[in-house]
PDB file of C-alpha atoms in Angstrom:
ATOM      1  CA  UNK A 373     -17.621  80.810  15.300  1.00 47.00           C
ATOM      2  CA  UNK A 374     -17.188  84.348  16.023  1.00 50.00           C
ATOM      3  CA  UNK A 375     -12.950  83.997  16.765  1.00 51.00           C
ATOM      4  CA  UNK A 376     -13.017  82.084  13.836  1.00 51.00           C
ATOM      5  CA  UNK A 377     -14.849  85.156  11.879  1.00 54.00           C
ATOM      6  CA  UNK A 378     -12.859  87.754  13.574  1.00 54.00           C
ATOM      7  CA  UNK A 379      -9.816  85.806  12.304  1.00 58.00           C
ATOM      8  CA  UNK A 380     -10.679  85.472   9.037  1.00 60.00           C
ATOM      9  CA  UNK A 381     -11.770  89.452   9.089  1.00 55.00           C
ATOM     10  CA  UNK A 382      -8.863  90.304  10.720  1.00 55.00           C
ATOM     11  CA  UNK A 383      -6.450  88.117   7.914  1.00 58.00           C
ATOM     12  CA  UNK A 384      -8.467  89.984   5.114  1.00 53.00           C
ATOM     13  CA  UNK A 385      -7.654  93.084   6.683  1.00 55.00           C
ATOM     14  CA  UNK A 386      -4.329  92.418   7.184  1.00 64.00           C
ATOM     15  CA  UNK A 387      -3.835  91.032   3.866  1.00 59.00           C
ATOM     16  CA  UNK A 388      -5.812  93.902   1.954  1.00 54.00           C
ATOM     17  CA  UNK A 389      -3.208  96.018   3.826  1.00 59.00           C
ATOM     18  CA  UNK A 390      -0.189  94.150   3.239  1.00 60.00           C
ATOM     19  CA  UNK A 391      -1.823  94.769  -0.987  1.00 60.00           C
ATOM     20  CA  UNK A 392      -2.687  98.853  -0.489  1.00 56.00           C
ATOM     21  CA  UNK A 393       1.026  99.204   1.199  1.00 59.00           C
ATOM     22  CA  UNK A 394       2.440  97.338  -1.682  1.00 57.00           C
ATOM     23  CA  UNK A 395       0.531  99.691  -4.217  1.00 57.00           C
ATOM     24  CA  UNK A 396       1.678 102.903  -1.793  1.00 64.00           C
ATOM     25  CA  UNK A 397       5.536 101.618  -2.249  1.00 57.00           C
ATOM     26  CA  UNK A 398       5.097 101.042  -6.043  1.00 58.00           C
ATOM     27  CA  UNK A 399       3.376 104.590  -6.181  1.00 64.00           C
ATOM     28  CA  UNK A 400       6.245 106.079  -4.130  1.00 59.00           C
ATOM     29  CA  UNK A 401       8.860 104.377  -6.171  1.00 65.00           C
ATOM     30  CA  UNK A 402       7.408 105.385  -9.538  1.00 62.00           C
ATOM     31  CA  UNK A 403       6.891 108.583  -8.332  1.00 62.00           C
ATOM     32  CA  UNK A 404      10.373 109.368  -7.028  1.00 62.00           C
ATOM     33  CA  UNK A 405      12.138 107.778 -10.272  1.00 66.00           C
ATOM     34  CA  UNK A 406       9.840 110.132 -12.289  1.00 65.00           C
ATOM     35  CA  UNK A 407      11.187 112.594  -9.970  1.00 63.00           C
ATOM     36  CA  UNK A 408      14.854 111.421 -10.226  1.00 60.00           C
ATOM     37  CA  UNK A 409      14.341 111.619 -14.286  1.00 58.00           C
ATOM     38  CA  UNK A 410      12.977 115.178 -14.050  1.00 60.00           C
ATOM     39  CA  UNK A 411      15.911 116.097 -11.982  1.00 53.00           C
ATOM     40  CA  UNK A 412      18.402 114.745 -14.478  1.00 50.00           C
ATOM     41  CA  UNK A 413      16.696 116.077 -17.523  1.00 53.00           C
ATOM     42  CA  UNK A 414      16.449 119.591 -15.566  1.00 48.00           C
ATOM     43  CA  UNK A 415      20.273 119.196 -14.995  1.00 46.00           C
ATOM     44  CA  UNK A 416      21.171 118.332 -18.498  1.00 50.00           C
ATOM     45  CA  UNK A 417      18.867 121.397 -19.788  1.00 47.00           C
ATOM     46  CA  UNK A 418      20.857 123.609 -16.959  1.00 45.00           C
ATOM     47  CA  UNK A 419      24.176 122.587 -18.122  1.00 48.00           C
ATOM     48  CA  UNK A 420      23.301 123.665 -21.578  1.00 49.00           C
ATOM     49  CA  UNK A 421      21.967 126.908 -20.585  1.00 53.00           C
ATOM     50  CA  UNK A 422      25.278 127.556 -18.756  1.00 51.00           C
ATOM     51  CA  UNK A 423      27.485 126.785 -21.358  1.00 48.00           C
ATOM     52  CA  UNK A 424      29.043 122.923 -20.737  1.00 72.00           C
ATOM     53  CA  UNK A 425      27.401 121.635 -23.762  1.00 87.00           C
ATOM     54  CA  UNK A 426      28.188 122.105 -27.317  1.00 93.00           C
ATOM     55  CA  UNK A 427      25.317 122.253 -29.553  1.00 94.00           C
ATOM     56  CA  UNK A 428      25.321 122.301 -33.063  1.00 94.00           C
ATOM     57  CA  UNK A 429      25.309 125.808 -33.729  1.00 94.00           C
ATOM     58  CA  UNK A 430      28.504 126.179 -31.114  1.00 94.00           C
ATOM     59  CA  UNK A 431      30.240 123.185 -33.155  1.00 95.00           C
ATOM     60  CA  UNK A 432      29.685 125.379 -36.419  1.00 95.00           C
ATOM     61  CA  UNK A 433      31.327 128.233 -35.146  1.00 94.00           C
ATOM     62  CA  UNK A 434      34.035 125.937 -33.415  1.00 95.00           C
ATOM     63  CA  UNK A 435      34.484 125.062 -36.968  1.00 95.00           C
ATOM     64  CA  UNK A 436      34.910 128.720 -38.690  1.00 94.00           C
ATOM     65  CA  UNK A 437      37.462 130.139 -36.064  1.00 95.00           C
ATOM     66  CA  UNK A 438      39.458 126.786 -36.012  1.00 95.00           C
ATOM     67  CA  UNK A 439      38.877 125.652 -32.562  1.00 96.00           C
ATOM     68  CA  UNK A 440      38.957 122.107 -31.094  1.00 96.00           C
ATOM     69  CA  UNK A 441      35.485 120.953 -29.324  1.00 95.00           C
ATOM     70  CA  UNK A 442      37.332 121.662 -26.175  1.00 96.00           C
ATOM     71  CA  UNK A 443      38.885 125.026 -27.110  1.00 96.00           C
ATOM     72  CA  UNK A 444      35.303 125.881 -27.756  1.00 96.00           C
ATOM     73  CA  UNK A 445      33.733 124.273 -24.643  1.00 96.00           C
ATOM     74  CA  UNK A 446      36.065 126.620 -22.670  1.00 96.00           C
ATOM     75  CA  UNK A 447      35.372 129.384 -24.622  1.00 94.00           C
ATOM     76  CA  UNK A 448      31.770 129.118 -24.025  1.00 93.00           C
ATOM     77  CA  UNK A 449      32.012 128.933 -20.484  1.00 93.00           C
ATOM     78  CA  UNK A 450      33.962 131.919 -20.230  1.00 93.00           C
ATOM     79  CA  UNK A 451      31.595 133.924 -22.148  1.00 91.00           C
ATOM     80  CA  UNK A 452      29.203 132.485 -19.766  1.00 89.00           C
ATOM     81  CA  UNK A 453      30.936 134.029 -16.750  1.00 86.00           C
ATOM     82  CA  UNK A 454      32.289 137.480 -15.565  1.00 86.00           C
ATOM     83  CA  UNK A 455      33.373 138.030 -19.338  1.00 84.00           C
ATOM     84  CA  UNK A 456      30.364 138.511 -20.222  1.00 81.00           C
ATOM     85  CA  UNK A 457      29.646 141.553 -18.155  1.00 82.00           C
ATOM     86  CA  UNK A 458      33.251 142.919 -19.191  1.00 85.00           C
ATOM     87  CA  UNK A 459      33.156 142.290 -23.028  1.00 86.00           C
ATOM     88  CA  UNK A 460      31.033 143.123 -25.710  1.00 88.00           C
ATOM     89  CA  UNK A 461      28.364 140.804 -26.863  1.00 86.00           C
ATOM     90  CA  UNK A 462      30.187 139.874 -30.198  1.00 88.00           C
ATOM     91  CA  UNK A 463      33.048 138.939 -28.602  1.00 94.00           C
ATOM     92  CA  UNK A 464      34.450 135.985 -30.102  1.00 95.00           C
ATOM     93  CA  UNK A 465      35.601 132.737 -28.612  1.00 96.00           C
ATOM     94  CA  UNK A 466      39.375 133.423 -29.820  1.00 97.00           C
ATOM     95  CA  UNK A 467      39.637 136.625 -28.006  1.00 96.00           C
ATOM     96  CA  UNK A 468      37.720 135.428 -25.137  1.00 95.00           C
ATOM     97  CA  UNK A 469      40.333 132.243 -24.904  1.00 97.00           C
ATOM     98  CA  UNK A 470      43.630 135.285 -25.394  1.00 97.00           C
ATOM     99  CA  UNK A 471      42.211 137.184 -23.333  1.00 95.00           C
ATOM    100  CA  UNK A 472      42.018 134.086 -20.477  1.00 95.00           C
ATOM    101  CA  UNK A 473      45.261 132.130 -21.793  1.00 97.00           C
ATOM    102  CA  UNK A 474      46.973 129.892 -19.501  1.00 97.00           C
ATOM    103  CA  UNK A 475      50.403 130.925 -20.639  1.00 97.00           C
ATOM    104  CA  UNK A 476      52.110 133.064 -22.990  1.00 98.00           C
ATOM    105  CA  UNK A 477      52.218 130.689 -25.437  1.00 98.00           C
ATOM    106  CA  UNK A 478      48.529 129.865 -25.355  1.00 98.00           C
ATOM    107  CA  UNK A 479      48.164 133.870 -25.600  1.00 98.00           C
ATOM    108  CA  UNK A 480      50.210 133.821 -28.308  1.00 98.00           C
ATOM    109  CA  UNK A 481      48.581 130.794 -30.188  1.00 98.00           C
ATOM    110  CA  UNK A 482      45.096 132.917 -29.995  1.00 98.00           C
ATOM    111  CA  UNK A 483      46.602 136.295 -31.460  1.00 98.00           C
ATOM    112  CA  UNK A 484      47.847 134.913 -34.279  1.00 98.00           C
ATOM    113  CA  UNK A 485      45.081 132.802 -35.233  1.00 97.00           C
ATOM    114  CA  UNK A 486      42.722 136.252 -34.654  1.00 97.00           C
ATOM    115  CA  UNK A 487      45.511 138.230 -36.664  1.00 97.00           C
ATOM    116  CA  UNK A 488      45.121 135.963 -39.529  1.00 96.00           C
ATOM    117  CA  UNK A 489      41.554 136.172 -39.555  1.00 96.00           C
ATOM    118  CA  UNK A 490      41.300 139.884 -39.141  1.00 96.00           C
ATOM    119  CA  UNK A 491      43.573 140.326 -41.944  1.00 97.00           C
ATOM    120  CA  UNK A 492      41.577 137.466 -44.195  1.00 96.00           C
ATOM    121  CA  UNK A 493      38.841 139.477 -43.557  1.00 96.00           C
ATOM    122  CA  UNK A 494      40.132 142.964 -44.155  1.00 97.00           C
ATOM    123  CA  UNK A 495      41.239 141.839 -47.339  1.00 98.00           C
ATOM    124  CA  UNK A 496      37.735 140.400 -48.392  1.00 97.00           C
ATOM    125  CA  UNK A 497      36.625 143.770 -47.517  1.00 97.00           C
ATOM    126  CA  UNK A 498      39.118 145.681 -49.314  1.00 97.00           C
ATOM    127  CA  UNK A 499      38.398 143.570 -52.347  1.00 98.00           C
ATOM    128  CA  UNK A 500      34.442 144.518 -51.746  1.00 97.00           C
ATOM    129  CA  UNK A 501      35.319 148.019 -51.533  1.00 96.00           C
ATOM    130  CA  UNK A 502      37.239 148.352 -55.223  1.00 96.00           C
ATOM    131  CA  UNK A 503      34.517 146.141 -56.663  1.00 97.00           C
ATOM    132  CA  UNK A 504      31.900 148.715 -55.112  1.00 95.00           C
ATOM    133  CA  UNK A 505      33.871 151.769 -56.313  1.00 93.00           C
ATOM    134  CA  UNK A 506      34.149 150.168 -59.715  1.00 95.00           C
ATOM    135  CA  UNK A 507      30.587 149.760 -59.917  1.00 96.00           C
ATOM    136  CA  UNK A 508      29.372 153.047 -59.023  1.00 93.00           C
ATOM    137  CA  UNK A 509      32.053 154.797 -61.019  1.00 93.00           C
ATOM    138  CA  UNK A 510      30.668 152.180 -64.400  1.00 96.00           C
ATOM    139  CA  UNK A 511      26.898 152.845 -63.496  1.00 95.00           C
ATOM    140  CA  UNK A 512      26.698 156.358 -62.412  1.00 93.00           C
ATOM    141  CA  UNK A 513      30.255 158.083 -63.636  1.00 93.00           C
ATOM    142  CA  UNK A 514      28.822 161.617 -64.224  1.00 89.00           C
ATOM    143  CA  UNK A 515      27.846 161.716 -60.311  1.00 87.00           C
ATOM    144  CA  UNK A 516      30.426 161.749 -57.240  1.00 82.00           C
ATOM    145  CA  UNK A 517      29.509 159.411 -54.444  1.00 78.00           C
ATOM    146  CA  UNK A 518      29.533 162.121 -51.567  1.00 79.00           C
ATOM    147  CA  UNK A 519      28.030 165.409 -52.846  1.00 77.00           C
ATOM    148  CA  UNK A 520      29.530 168.220 -50.817  1.00 75.00           C
ATOM    149  CA  UNK A 521      27.826 170.928 -52.354  1.00 76.00           C
ATOM    150  CA  UNK A 522      24.917 171.456 -49.567  1.00 81.00           C
ATOM    151  CA  UNK A 523      27.322 171.399 -47.043  1.00 82.00           C
ATOM    152  CA  UNK A 524      28.355 174.153 -44.997  1.00 84.00           C
ATOM    153  CA  UNK A 525      31.700 175.549 -45.227  1.00 84.00           C
ATOM    154  CA  UNK A 526      34.204 175.144 -42.856  1.00 80.00           C
ATOM    155  CA  UNK A 527      36.721 177.370 -41.219  1.00 86.00           C
ATOM    156  CA  UNK A 528      40.525 176.043 -41.134  1.00 84.00           C
ATOM    157  CA  UNK A 529      43.848 176.387 -42.592  1.00 87.00           C
ATOM    158  CA  UNK A 530      44.344 174.768 -45.973  1.00 85.00           C
ATOM    159  CA  UNK A 531      46.740 172.967 -45.079  1.00 86.00           C
ATOM    160  CA  UNK A 532      44.584 171.093 -42.367  1.00 85.00           C
ATOM    161  CA  UNK A 533      42.037 170.604 -44.575  1.00 83.00           C
ATOM    162  CA  UNK A 534      44.072 169.233 -47.369  1.00 86.00           C
ATOM    163  CA  UNK A 535      45.015 166.744 -44.927  1.00 86.00           C
ATOM    164  CA  UNK A 536      42.223 165.359 -44.017  1.00 83.00           C
ATOM    165  CA  UNK A 537      40.623 165.224 -47.643  1.00 81.00           C
ATOM    166  CA  UNK A 538      37.937 168.233 -47.126  1.00 81.00           C
ATOM    167  CA  UNK A 539      37.447 169.289 -50.427  1.00 82.00           C
ATOM    168  CA  UNK A 540      38.633 172.971 -51.038  1.00 83.00           C
ATOM    169  CA  UNK A 541      35.376 174.357 -52.008  1.00 81.00           C
ATOM    170  CA  UNK A 542      34.122 173.870 -48.391  1.00 83.00           C
ATOM    171  CA  UNK A 543      37.108 175.830 -46.520  1.00 85.00           C
ATOM    172  CA  UNK A 544      37.139 179.361 -45.360  1.00 85.00           C
ATOM    173  CA  UNK A 545      40.988 179.695 -45.009  1.00 83.00           C
ATOM    174  CA  UNK A 546      41.666 180.822 -41.514  1.00 82.00           C
ATOM    175  CA  UNK A 547      45.418 180.368 -41.474  1.00 75.00           C
ATOM    176  CA  UNK A 548      47.623 182.575 -39.577  1.00 74.00           C
ATOM    177  CA  UNK A 549      48.794 185.740 -41.528  1.00 68.00           C
ATOM    178  CA  UNK A 550      45.463 185.311 -43.822  1.00 62.00           C
ATOM    179  CA  UNK A 551      44.222 188.925 -44.059  1.00 55.00           C
ATOM    180  CA  UNK A 552      40.851 187.893 -43.918  1.00 52.00           C
ATOM    181  CA  UNK A 553      38.566 184.557 -43.817  1.00 49.00           C
ATOM    182  CA  UNK A 554      38.262 184.205 -47.402  1.00 51.00           C
ATOM    183  CA  UNK A 555      36.700 181.062 -49.434  1.00 52.00           C
ATOM    184  CA  UNK A 556      39.397 178.823 -50.485  1.00 50.00           C
ATOM    185  CA  UNK A 557      39.957 178.749 -54.407  1.00 53.00           C
ATOM    186  CA  UNK A 558      38.818 174.861 -55.838  1.00 52.00           C
ATOM    187  CA  UNK A 559      41.689 172.993 -57.006  1.00 51.00           C
TER     188      UNK A 559
END
């Protein structure tokens, strides 16, 4: 009976080995699949960090500047390359695209987009300044916006001071031919 017993033990061991091997193979395959999933997730996150994916903020910026998704994506990539080292942090996507234009026509297109946007911003700024100036005059009619009374006098020719809008009360005339520096007369 011994040979039969050995055979059954051997068969059990083989069956056990096969089962364990199959389990190990299944575990290895599951780990491999999990690693692949992690790699894909990591690559997607890396792609997002390198600027190859547009998030909601990027899409909002693109719409504000009037750029297509493709243009914004290109600008985002450009702003992560050497341009990031060469430019100020707040360089607009339109400026990046214009600097890296692939043709004169493309450069002109982005220059015109930027000029229109800049012009509109200057108009808004001037309108704001006019409203502020009017509010100051209405709310504080007897106060100067800037009080020069405590400032030191400046030695300069009167003509130069006038061109620079320096109040004459702050000027000591140094024009050639002036006998001695004297306080200029207040207008």
